[in-house]
Amino acid sequence: MGKPSLNRPATVLLAALAPVSWGTTYAVTTEFLPADRPLFTGMMRALPAGLMLLALARVLPRGVWWGKAAVLGALNIGAFFPLLFLSAYRLPGGMAAVVGSVGPLIVVGLSALLLGQRPTTRSVLTGLVAAFGVSLVVLKAAGALDLLGVLAALAATASMSVGTVLTKRWGRPDGVGPLALTAWQLTAGGLLIAPLALFVEGAPPALDGPAVGGYLYLALANTAVAYWLWFRGIGRLTATQVTFLGPLSPLTAAVVGWAALGQALTPVQLAGMALAFGATVAGQSGVRQPVRPSAGSAGPGRRERAAGPAPVALRR
């Protein structure tokens, strides 16, 4: 799972940059990108970023990791992106973000099943407070709920939650860092979205200067760097700690909307931001760090790395 973190606060802060970056996605999409092209946008986020990181890492999966990389890429990217965009298009206000804010509770439950981490009353209450705080920030009074949109939001949240826990459970092969793991998942996810985008949305749209700049930002900072920091954080923190950083995304979106788009923040929204941010901080404390096995110990992640085949280095 990588080297132990010598400075956990720094690790948490770096991992937190990922959801903060994702919180700018809505503003960039609505202000600079072509309308009604969610699948094309998802592909443009994932595939160029994955190929770029793959060229930098120069490592391919091998053996069972071809399948594992495909599964993780589908869960964290290939299924998550389209479902997230679909829910955002069909649900009123910030309902998609509210449904997504239950992710920490899903991860707490999955961590108990797959990682042997017993859920605590504190983690459950913190997850509920985070979801309530996010709902105060993003919910609007208008609009009826769309069943397909709700199901898509739930499926997106479940997909990312399962992907987060499996990323923690499976670790990485010996000699493979988070950069390569991120490259595998983004490439696999992007390749999954590409034919779907072509079939559903047709040929790519014509792009002007702002759209090109927006896609470059999404691919580089918002995806390549952000997901590398996210998967790096999963390797060094517990899955629960990482997922409790998720509420920073809708909070950032609200701040960007206020600062850049002229959207007002009400006292209720400010109270919700305080609750959600407090829950994010609380989710990082009081959590027992996973025991990192020594070189000869028999932890599940260690057994896999010892038994798994070595990665394949890409030639120049």
XYZ file of N, CA and C in Angstrom, residues 25-253:
687
model
N -15.896 21.653 -10.881
C -16.314 21.037 -12.143
C -17.589 21.667 -12.689
N -18.569 21.897 -11.804
C -19.855 22.430 -12.272
C -19.670 23.802 -12.909
N -18.916 24.685 -12.264
C -18.729 26.030 -12.807
C -18.000 25.990 -14.151
N -16.956 25.176 -14.249
C -16.215 25.070 -15.509
C -17.112 24.503 -16.606
N -17.900 23.481 -16.266
C -18.766 22.844 -17.258
C -19.823 23.811 -17.778
N -20.479 24.523 -16.879
C -21.566 25.406 -17.301
C -21.066 26.674 -17.981
N -19.879 27.150 -17.638
C -19.397 28.418 -18.165
C -18.582 28.272 -19.443
N -17.929 27.134 -19.648
C -16.965 27.027 -20.748
C -17.212 25.881 -21.727
N -17.932 24.854 -21.330
C -18.012 23.652 -22.156
C -19.318 23.579 -22.945
N -19.341 22.783 -24.019
C -20.579 22.615 -24.784
C -21.688 22.045 -23.906
N -22.914 22.503 -24.153
C -24.050 22.056 -23.345
C -24.484 20.655 -23.747
N -25.049 19.935 -22.784
C -25.679 18.639 -23.039
C -24.733 17.610 -23.650
N -23.489 17.618 -23.229
C -22.541 16.587 -23.690
C -21.845 15.949 -22.488
N -22.617 15.382 -21.538
C -22.005 14.844 -20.318
C -21.065 13.671 -20.575
N -21.424 12.783 -21.525
C -20.566 11.627 -21.776
C -19.267 12.043 -22.455
N -19.366 12.941 -23.413
C -18.156 13.441 -24.067
C -17.258 14.141 -23.049
N -17.866 14.918 -22.147
C -17.082 15.600 -21.116
C -16.427 14.587 -20.185
N -17.153 13.538 -19.801
C -16.556 12.502 -18.964
C -15.387 11.824 -19.637
N -15.533 11.530 -20.929
C -14.440 10.907 -21.674
C -13.233 11.841 -21.761
N -13.488 13.139 -22.013
C -12.399 14.101 -22.131
C -11.702 14.348 -20.799
N -12.392 14.121 -19.722
C -11.752 14.198 -18.405
C -10.843 13.000 -18.175
N -11.356 11.808 -18.494
C -10.680 10.583 -18.059
C -9.602 10.098 -19.017
N -9.929 9.974 -20.298
C -9.020 9.283 -21.208
C -7.718 10.043 -21.454
N -7.729 11.334 -21.794
C -6.441 12.031 -21.962
C -5.610 12.032 -20.683
N -6.270 12.210 -19.540
C -5.540 12.190 -18.273
C -4.912 10.832 -18.029
N -5.664 9.754 -18.290
C -5.129 8.417 -18.078
C -3.960 8.109 -18.987
N -4.067 8.477 -20.259
C -2.976 8.211 -21.195
C -1.726 9.015 -20.842
N -1.921 10.258 -20.380
C -0.777 11.072 -19.995
C -0.059 10.468 -18.784
N -0.837 10.064 -17.774
C -0.218 9.453 -16.590
C 0.406 8.108 -16.928
N -0.205 7.375 -17.859
C 0.376 6.096 -18.266
C 1.736 6.300 -18.929
N 1.857 7.361 -19.733
C 3.143 7.665 -20.360
C 4.181 8.068 -19.318
N 3.744 8.751 -18.257
C 4.673 9.151 -17.198
C 5.071 7.956 -16.328
N 4.110 7.119 -15.983
C 4.402 5.983 -15.094
C 5.175 4.882 -15.812
N 4.882 4.695 -17.119
C 5.571 3.694 -17.933
C 5.456 2.285 -17.333
N 4.276 1.987 -16.772
C 4.035 0.678 -16.173
C 2.641 0.212 -16.580
N 2.544 -1.026 -17.060
C 1.268 -1.637 -17.394
C 0.902 -2.688 -16.346
N -0.396 -2.956 -16.178
C -0.784 -4.058 -15.292
C -0.284 -5.397 -15.840
N -0.320 -6.387 -14.989
C 0.064 -7.729 -15.416
C -0.736 -8.752 -14.629
N -1.049 -9.861 -15.270
C -1.766 -10.931 -14.583
C -3.149 -10.493 -14.145
N -3.493 -10.790 -12.883
C -4.826 -10.477 -12.370
C -5.086 -8.982 -12.322
N -4.032 -8.189 -12.388
C -4.229 -6.750 -12.280
C -4.827 -6.131 -13.533
N -4.818 -6.826 -14.672
C -5.586 -6.352 -15.815
C -7.067 -6.311 -15.451
N -7.543 -7.374 -14.836
C -8.941 -7.422 -14.436
C -9.258 -6.461 -13.307
N -8.374 -6.390 -12.308
C -8.624 -5.496 -11.182
C -8.610 -4.036 -11.611
N -7.676 -3.663 -12.477
C -7.633 -2.286 -12.969
C -8.897 -1.944 -13.750
N -9.402 -2.921 -14.524
C -10.629 -2.693 -15.282
C -11.818 -2.499 -14.339
N -11.893 -3.312 -13.286
C -12.993 -3.197 -12.324
C -12.932 -1.855 -11.603
N -11.750 -1.494 -11.105
C -11.617 -0.224 -10.401
C -11.869 0.959 -11.332
N -11.379 0.853 -12.569
C -11.620 1.926 -13.529
C -13.093 2.090 -13.840
N -13.821 0.977 -13.934
C -15.257 1.050 -14.191
C -15.999 1.665 -13.004
N -15.648 1.251 -11.791
C -16.350 1.744 -10.600
C -16.051 3.212 -10.329
N -14.769 3.573 -10.318
C -14.375 4.922 -9.922
C -14.514 5.954 -11.030
N -14.500 5.498 -12.294
C -14.498 6.437 -13.419
C -15.589 6.102 -14.432
N -15.501 4.930 -15.058
C -16.335 4.595 -16.200
C -17.820 4.591 -15.907
N -18.238 4.090 -14.761
C -19.652 4.125 -14.377
C -19.975 5.397 -13.607
N -19.041 5.843 -12.771
C -19.301 6.981 -11.899
C -19.557 8.263 -12.685
N -18.708 8.575 -13.666
C -18.864 9.825 -14.410
C -20.222 9.922 -15.104
N -20.611 8.936 -15.960
C -21.908 9.056 -16.634
C -23.090 9.115 -15.666
N -23.069 8.296 -14.620
C -24.170 8.301 -13.663
C -24.263 9.630 -12.922
N -23.112 10.193 -12.586
C -23.099 11.472 -11.886
C -23.673 12.577 -12.762
N -23.240 12.629 -14.024
C -23.760 13.652 -14.934
C -25.258 13.454 -15.185
N -25.681 12.199 -15.340
C -27.095 11.933 -15.569
C -27.941 12.421 -14.401
N -27.499 12.148 -13.189
C -28.257 12.592 -12.021
C -28.279 14.110 -11.916
N -27.166 14.769 -12.236
C -27.104 16.220 -12.150
C -28.048 16.880 -13.156
N -28.214 16.248 -14.333
C -29.099 16.801 -15.354
C -30.569 16.599 -15.013
N -30.900 15.548 -14.261
C -32.300 15.190 -14.064
C -32.854 15.588 -12.707
N -31.988 15.946 -11.761
C -32.468 16.291 -10.428
C -32.442 17.793 -10.208
N -33.388 18.310 -9.422
C -33.420 19.748 -9.165
C -32.355 20.173 -8.172
N -31.901 21.426 -8.338
C -30.976 21.999 -7.379
C -29.768 21.133 -7.145
N -29.437 20.944 -5.879
C -28.266 20.151 -5.517
C -28.626 18.779 -4.999
N -29.780 18.236 -5.416
C -30.207 16.932 -4.895
C -29.182 15.844 -5.181
N -28.529 15.897 -6.352
C -27.513 14.891 -6.658
C -26.381 14.940 -5.634
N -25.996 16.148 -5.216
C -24.945 16.278 -4.216
C -25.397 15.758 -2.862
N -26.681 15.947 -2.536
C -27.199 15.437 -1.271
C -27.163 13.914 -1.250
N -27.606 13.301 -2.349
C -27.551 11.836 -2.428
C -26.096 11.368 -2.352
N -25.209 12.092 -3.034
C -23.798 11.733 -2.996
C -23.173 11.866 -1.622
N -23.753 12.741 -0.789
C -23.159 12.970 0.532
C -23.363 11.797 1.484
N -24.169 10.803 1.105
C -24.302 9.608 1.943
C -23.172 8.630 1.674
N -22.265 8.979 0.748
C -21.137 8.111 0.442
C -20.339 7.663 1.660
N -20.019 8.581 2.594
C -19.272 8.130 3.779
C -19.967 7.031 4.564
N -21.304 7.084 4.638
C -22.017 6.039 5.365
C -21.905 4.703 4.629
N -21.960 4.739 3.287
C -21.797 3.505 2.513
C -20.402 2.936 2.715
N -19.397 3.811 2.706
C -18.020 3.352 2.876
C -17.806 2.775 4.275
N -18.444 3.375 5.288
C -18.332 2.834 6.648
C -18.853 1.399 6.674
N -20.017 1.163 6.039
C -20.572 -0.181 6.006
C -19.720 -1.146 5.202
N -19.247 -0.720 4.030
C -18.415 -1.593 3.197
C -17.069 -1.890 3.856
N -16.535 -0.921 4.589
C -15.268 -1.147 5.282
C -15.415 -2.222 6.346
N -16.593 -2.283 6.965
C -16.835 -3.347 7.947
C -16.887 -4.704 7.255
N -17.500 -4.772 6.076
C -17.653 -6.045 5.372
C -16.363 -6.512 4.705
N -15.652 -5.571 4.063
C -14.507 -5.952 3.231
C -13.151 -5.707 3.878
N -13.082 -4.777 4.831
C -11.796 -4.443 5.438
C -11.710 -4.820 6.907
N -12.816 -5.303 7.466
C -12.803 -5.691 8.872
C -12.728 -4.537 9.837
N -13.122 -3.334 9.407
C -13.111 -2.158 10.276
C -14.504 -1.957 10.858
N -14.633 -2.179 12.150
C -15.935 -2.092 12.798
C -16.435 -0.646 12.796
N -17.673 -0.404 12.324
C -18.194 0.963 12.353
C -18.430 1.433 13.778
N -18.171 2.684 14.021
C -18.370 3.258 15.350
C -19.564 4.197 15.320
N -20.125 4.431 16.497
C -21.232 5.382 16.600
C -20.797 6.757 16.119
N -19.556 7.112 16.416
C -19.054 8.416 16.003
C -19.012 8.540 14.483
N -18.539 7.511 13.789
C -18.435 7.596 12.336
C -19.812 7.696 11.694
N -20.789 6.953 12.222
C -22.147 7.010 11.670
C -22.765 8.383 11.904
N -22.643 8.905 13.125
C -23.194 10.233 13.421
C -22.501 11.316 12.595
N -21.191 11.183 12.433
C -20.463 12.162 11.626
C -20.945 12.134 10.185
N -21.192 10.934 9.649
C -21.716 10.826 8.293
C -23.090 11.461 8.156
N -23.950 11.271 9.148
C -25.280 11.880 9.114
C -25.205 13.399 9.183
N -24.328 13.920 10.036
C -24.164 15.372 10.144
C -23.637 15.947 8.838
N -22.674 15.252 8.209
C -22.128 15.722 6.931
C -23.221 15.797 5.877
N -24.044 14.746 5.787
C -25.123 14.737 4.792
C -26.132 15.851 5.075
N -26.465 16.060 6.336
C -27.410 17.129 6.683
C -26.830 18.500 6.355
N -25.548 18.700 6.655
C -24.915 19.982 6.340
C -24.893 20.257 4.852
N -24.548 19.241 4.052
C -24.543 19.418 2.598
C -25.939 19.746 2.091
N -26.972 19.098 2.655
C -28.343 19.362 2.210
C -28.737 20.808 2.471
N -28.288 21.377 3.566
C -28.583 22.785 3.846
C -27.903 23.710 2.841
N -26.737 23.300 2.352
C -25.981 24.149 1.436
C -26.573 24.129 0.031
N -26.969 22.943 -0.463
C -27.252 22.809 -1.895
C -28.716 22.617 -2.252
N -29.564 22.231 -1.305
C -30.950 21.944 -1.670
C -31.710 23.206 -2.039
N -32.517 23.106 -3.064
C -33.409 24.180 -3.474
C -34.855 23.735 -3.227
N -35.739 24.701 -3.108
C -37.130 24.381 -2.788
C -37.925 23.944 -4.011
N -37.463 24.287 -5.208
C -38.273 24.050 -6.404
C -37.929 22.720 -7.048
N -38.924 22.161 -7.761
C -38.659 21.006 -8.606
C -39.090 19.695 -7.971
N -39.667 18.826 -8.779
C -40.073 17.502 -8.324
C -38.930 16.517 -8.560
N -38.864 15.513 -7.711
C -37.808 14.518 -7.847
C -38.077 13.610 -9.041
N -37.023 13.265 -9.744
C -37.090 12.368 -10.881
C -36.522 11.026 -10.452
N -37.312 9.957 -10.617
C -36.906 8.646 -10.119
C -35.612 8.185 -10.768
N -35.501 8.362 -12.092
C -34.279 7.944 -12.779
C -33.081 8.738 -12.267
N -33.287 10.028 -12.020
C -32.196 10.847 -11.502
C -31.747 10.404 -10.123
N -32.717 10.075 -9.258
C -32.382 9.606 -7.909
C -31.633 8.279 -7.977
N -32.131 7.355 -8.823
C -31.458 6.061 -8.950
C -30.045 6.225 -9.504
N -29.885 7.143 -10.471
C -28.552 7.391 -11.022
C -27.616 7.953 -9.959
N -28.117 8.880 -9.137
C -27.288 9.461 -8.075
C -26.891 8.403 -7.055
N -27.839 7.543 -6.680
C -27.522 6.470 -5.738
C -26.511 5.500 -6.337
N -26.701 5.164 -7.615
C -25.774 4.238 -8.268
C -24.382 4.848 -8.381
N -24.303 6.151 -8.687
C -23.000 6.820 -8.766
C -22.299 6.804 -7.409
N -23.056 7.112 -6.363
C -22.480 7.110 -5.018
C -22.013 5.716 -4.616
N -22.839 4.714 -4.901
C -22.468 3.337 -4.570
C -21.248 2.898 -5.362
N -21.187 3.274 -6.641
C -20.064 2.881 -7.491
C -18.749 3.439 -6.953
N -18.736 4.735 -6.647
C -17.520 5.352 -6.125
C -17.153 4.790 -4.748
N -18.160 4.498 -3.935
C -17.899 3.965 -2.597
C -17.280 2.570 -2.669
N -17.851 1.711 -3.514
C -17.286 0.366 -3.683
C -15.878 0.462 -4.260
N -15.686 1.358 -5.234
C -14.360 1.536 -5.817
C -13.333 1.988 -4.804
N -13.741 2.885 -3.901
C -12.825 3.374 -2.862
C -12.397 2.242 -1.938
N -13.361 1.438 -1.499
C -13.046 0.362 -0.554
C -12.235 -0.741 -1.238
N -12.575 -1.075 -2.489
C -11.796 -2.095 -3.194
C -10.383 -1.609 -3.485
N -10.235 -0.323 -3.782
C -8.886 0.229 -3.977
C -8.059 0.044 -2.710
N -8.682 0.247 -1.561
C -7.989 0.052 -0.286
C -7.710 -1.435 -0.036
N -8.667 -2.284 -0.333
C -8.517 -3.718 -0.048
C -7.451 -4.352 -0.942
N -7.450 -4.016 -2.225
C -6.534 -4.656 -3.164
C -5.141 -4.059 -3.132
N -5.002 -2.838 -2.677
C -3.686 -2.225 -2.625
C -3.095 -2.031 -4.010
N -1.798 -2.285 -4.113
C -1.087 -2.160 -5.392
C -0.071 -3.296 -5.494
N 0.269 -3.714 -6.711
C 1.337 -4.705 -6.858
C 2.666 -4.130 -6.384
N 3.581 -5.000 -6.041
C 4.903 -4.571 -5.617
C 5.561 -3.722 -6.707
N 6.140 -2.608 -6.316
C 6.845 -1.754 -7.250
C 5.972 -0.791 -8.021
N 4.672 -0.784 -7.762
C 3.736 0.102 -8.466
C 3.281 1.195 -7.513
N 3.418 2.439 -7.934
C 3.012 3.569 -7.116
C 1.618 4.051 -7.461
N 1.105 5.050 -6.722
C -0.242 5.569 -6.982
C -0.380 6.206 -8.357
N 0.724 6.709 -8.939
C 0.630 7.313 -10.270
C 0.197 6.275 -11.302
N 0.811 5.097 -11.288
C 0.452 4.045 -12.227
C -0.961 3.536 -11.974
N -1.320 3.361 -10.697
C -2.664 2.886 -10.372
C -3.717 3.870 -10.866
N -3.442 5.156 -10.713
C -4.360 6.186 -11.210
C -4.452 6.125 -12.728
N -3.305 5.959 -13.398
C -3.290 5.883 -14.863
C -4.118 4.706 -15.361
N -3.979 3.550 -14.718
C -4.734 2.372 -15.144
C -6.237 2.626 -15.057
N -6.662 3.217 -13.934
C -8.094 3.397 -13.727
C -8.674 4.457 -14.655
N -7.977 5.564 -14.831
C -8.486 6.609 -15.714
C -8.543 6.125 -17.161
N -7.528 5.388 -17.586
C -7.527 4.869 -18.959
C -8.645 3.863 -19.156
N -8.799 2.941 -18.220
C -9.865 1.941 -18.332
C -11.236 2.607 -18.320
N -11.423 3.562 -17.417
C -12.705 4.256 -17.350
C -12.985 5.070 -18.599
N -11.966 5.771 -19.112
C -12.136 6.560 -20.323
C -12.471 5.698 -21.522
N -11.825 4.528 -21.649
C -12.114 3.616 -22.751
C -13.522 3.034 -22.642
N -14.027 2.924 -21.427
C -15.397 2.449 -21.236
C -16.411 3.508 -21.661
N -16.109 4.778 -21.375
C -17.044 5.860 -21.693
C -17.033 6.201 -23.178
N -15.878 6.088 -23.847
C -15.726 6.568 -25.228
C -16.768 6.000 -26.189
N -16.942 4.681 -26.293
C -17.957 4.184 -27.240
C -19.372 4.568 -26.832
N -19.627 4.651 -25.533
C -20.949 5.070 -25.064
C -21.236 6.508 -25.479
N -20.234 7.379 -25.358
C -20.410 8.777 -25.761
C -20.683 8.879 -27.251
N -19.966 8.115 -28.052
C -20.162 8.160 -29.501
C -21.540 7.633 -29.885
N -21.997 6.572 -29.222
C -23.289 5.973 -29.545
C -24.443 6.869 -29.112
N -24.359 7.451 -27.923
C -25.472 8.219 -27.371
C -25.481 9.662 -27.881
N -24.304 10.283 -27.937
C -24.232 11.714 -28.245
C -23.747 12.020 -29.661
N -23.273 11.041 -30.371
C -22.836 11.262 -31.736
C -21.413 11.798 -31.804
N -21.090 12.414 -32.936
C -19.738 12.920 -33.176
C -19.380 14.008 -32.172
N -18.084 14.164 -31.859
C -17.664 15.217 -30.934
C -18.068 16.599 -31.437
N -18.395 17.518 -30.523
C -18.788 18.861 -30.936
C -17.581 19.697 -31.343
N -17.844 20.784 -32.072
C -16.790 21.752 -32.377
C -16.439 22.502 -31.101
N -15.157 22.730 -30.883
C -14.692 23.356 -29.648
C -14.087 24.724 -29.932
N -14.482 25.732 -29.158
C -13.853 27.039 -29.252
C -12.737 27.134 -28.217
N -12.098 28.290 -28.135
C -10.972 28.470 -27.216
C -11.319 28.203 -25.765
N -12.404 28.818 -25.231
C -12.765 28.539 -23.839
C -13.043 27.061 -23.570
N -13.671 26.373 -24.525
C -13.948 24.949 -24.320
C -12.658 24.142 -24.260
N -11.704 24.460 -25.138
C -10.413 23.770 -25.113
C -9.720 24.000 -23.771
N -9.737 25.247 -23.312
C -9.133 25.545 -22.015
C -9.843 24.816 -20.885
N -11.177 24.748 -20.949
C -11.928 24.051 -19.914
C -11.613 22.572 -19.870
N -11.526 21.950 -21.045
C -11.201 20.527 -21.080
C -9.766 20.263 -20.620
N -8.853 21.168 -20.957
C -7.481 21.003 -20.472
C -7.431 21.072 -18.953
N -8.177 22.007 -18.379
C -8.213 22.116 -16.908
C -8.799 20.844 -16.300
N -9.933 20.374 -16.863
C -10.572 19.189 -16.305
C -9.664 17.966 -16.405
N -8.979 17.815 -17.536
C -8.137 16.635 -17.730
C -6.891 16.674 -16.855
N -6.261 17.846 -16.731
C -4.991 17.939 -16.011
C -5.200 18.095 -14.508
N -5.683 19.261 -14.080
C -5.792 19.537 -12.647
C -6.932 18.776 -12.001
N -8.104 18.807 -12.650
C -9.317 18.280 -12.054
C -9.369 16.754 -12.054
N -8.597 16.112 -12.927
C -8.666 14.660 -13.026
C -7.305 14.001 -12.801
N -6.311 14.315 -13.633
C -5.013 13.639 -13.500
C -4.404 13.886 -12.122
N -4.259 15.150 -11.750
C -3.648 15.471 -10.454
C -4.575 15.107 -9.306
N -5.880 15.445 -9.438
C -6.810 15.220 -8.334
C -6.975 13.735 -8.026
N -7.117 12.905 -9.046
C -7.293 11.475 -8.782
C -5.992 10.833 -8.299
N -4.855 11.340 -8.749
C -3.594 10.831 -8.197
C -3.522 11.118 -6.704
N -3.893 12.335 -6.283
C -3.900 12.671 -4.862
C -4.924 11.827 -4.105
N -6.068 11.551 -4.743
C -7.124 10.776 -4.097
C -6.671 9.336 -3.846
N -6.125 8.691 -4.883
C -5.689 7.305 -4.717
C -4.445 7.221 -3.832
N -3.614 8.231 -3.850
C -2.488 8.297 -2.919
C -3.015 8.352 -1.488
N -4.060 9.160 -1.272
C -4.649 9.244 0.062
C -5.260 7.929 0.505
N -5.935 7.221 -0.421
C -6.508 5.924 -0.065
C -5.424 4.960 0.388
N -4.243 5.047 -0.224
C -3.157 4.157 0.153
C -2.557 4.457 1.510
N -2.716 5.691 1.998
C -2.049 6.085 3.239
C -3.002 6.332 4.396
N -4.294 6.456 4.120
C -5.290 6.691 5.156
C -6.299 5.558 5.127
N -7.221 5.547 6.070
C -8.303 4.573 6.006
C -9.305 5.017 4.944
N -10.058 4.054 4.431
C -11.079 4.382 3.434
C -12.104 5.349 4.004
N -12.428 5.215 5.287
C -13.396 6.108 5.920
C -12.864 7.525 5.983
N -11.596 7.689 6.361
C -11.023 9.032 6.410
C -11.076 9.713 5.051
N -10.730 8.971 4.012
C -10.709 9.566 2.673
C -12.106 9.970 2.242
N -13.079 9.089 2.449
C -14.418 9.400 1.957
C -15.053 10.557 2.724
N -14.638 10.788 3.968
C -15.172 11.927 4.717
C -14.637 13.263 4.195
N -13.701 13.221 3.264
C -13.274 14.446 2.593
C -14.236 14.824 1.470
N -15.110 13.904 1.074
C -16.020 14.127 -0.041
C -16.899 15.366 0.081
N -17.460 15.695 1.272
C -18.296 16.900 1.374
C -17.594 18.192 0.995
N -16.262 18.180 0.926
C -15.566 19.394 0.502
C -15.912 19.763 -0.942
N -16.360 18.791 -1.740
C -16.688 19.071 -3.138
C -17.907 19.983 -3.276
N -19.081 19.631 -2.705
C -20.208 20.562 -2.812
C -19.973 21.875 -2.076
N -19.188 21.843 -0.996
C -18.878 23.095 -0.306
C -18.055 24.014 -1.199
N -17.075 23.443 -1.895
C -16.275 24.236 -2.827
C -17.140 24.774 -3.959
N -18.062 23.941 -4.457
C -18.948 24.388 -5.525
C -19.779 25.591 -5.082
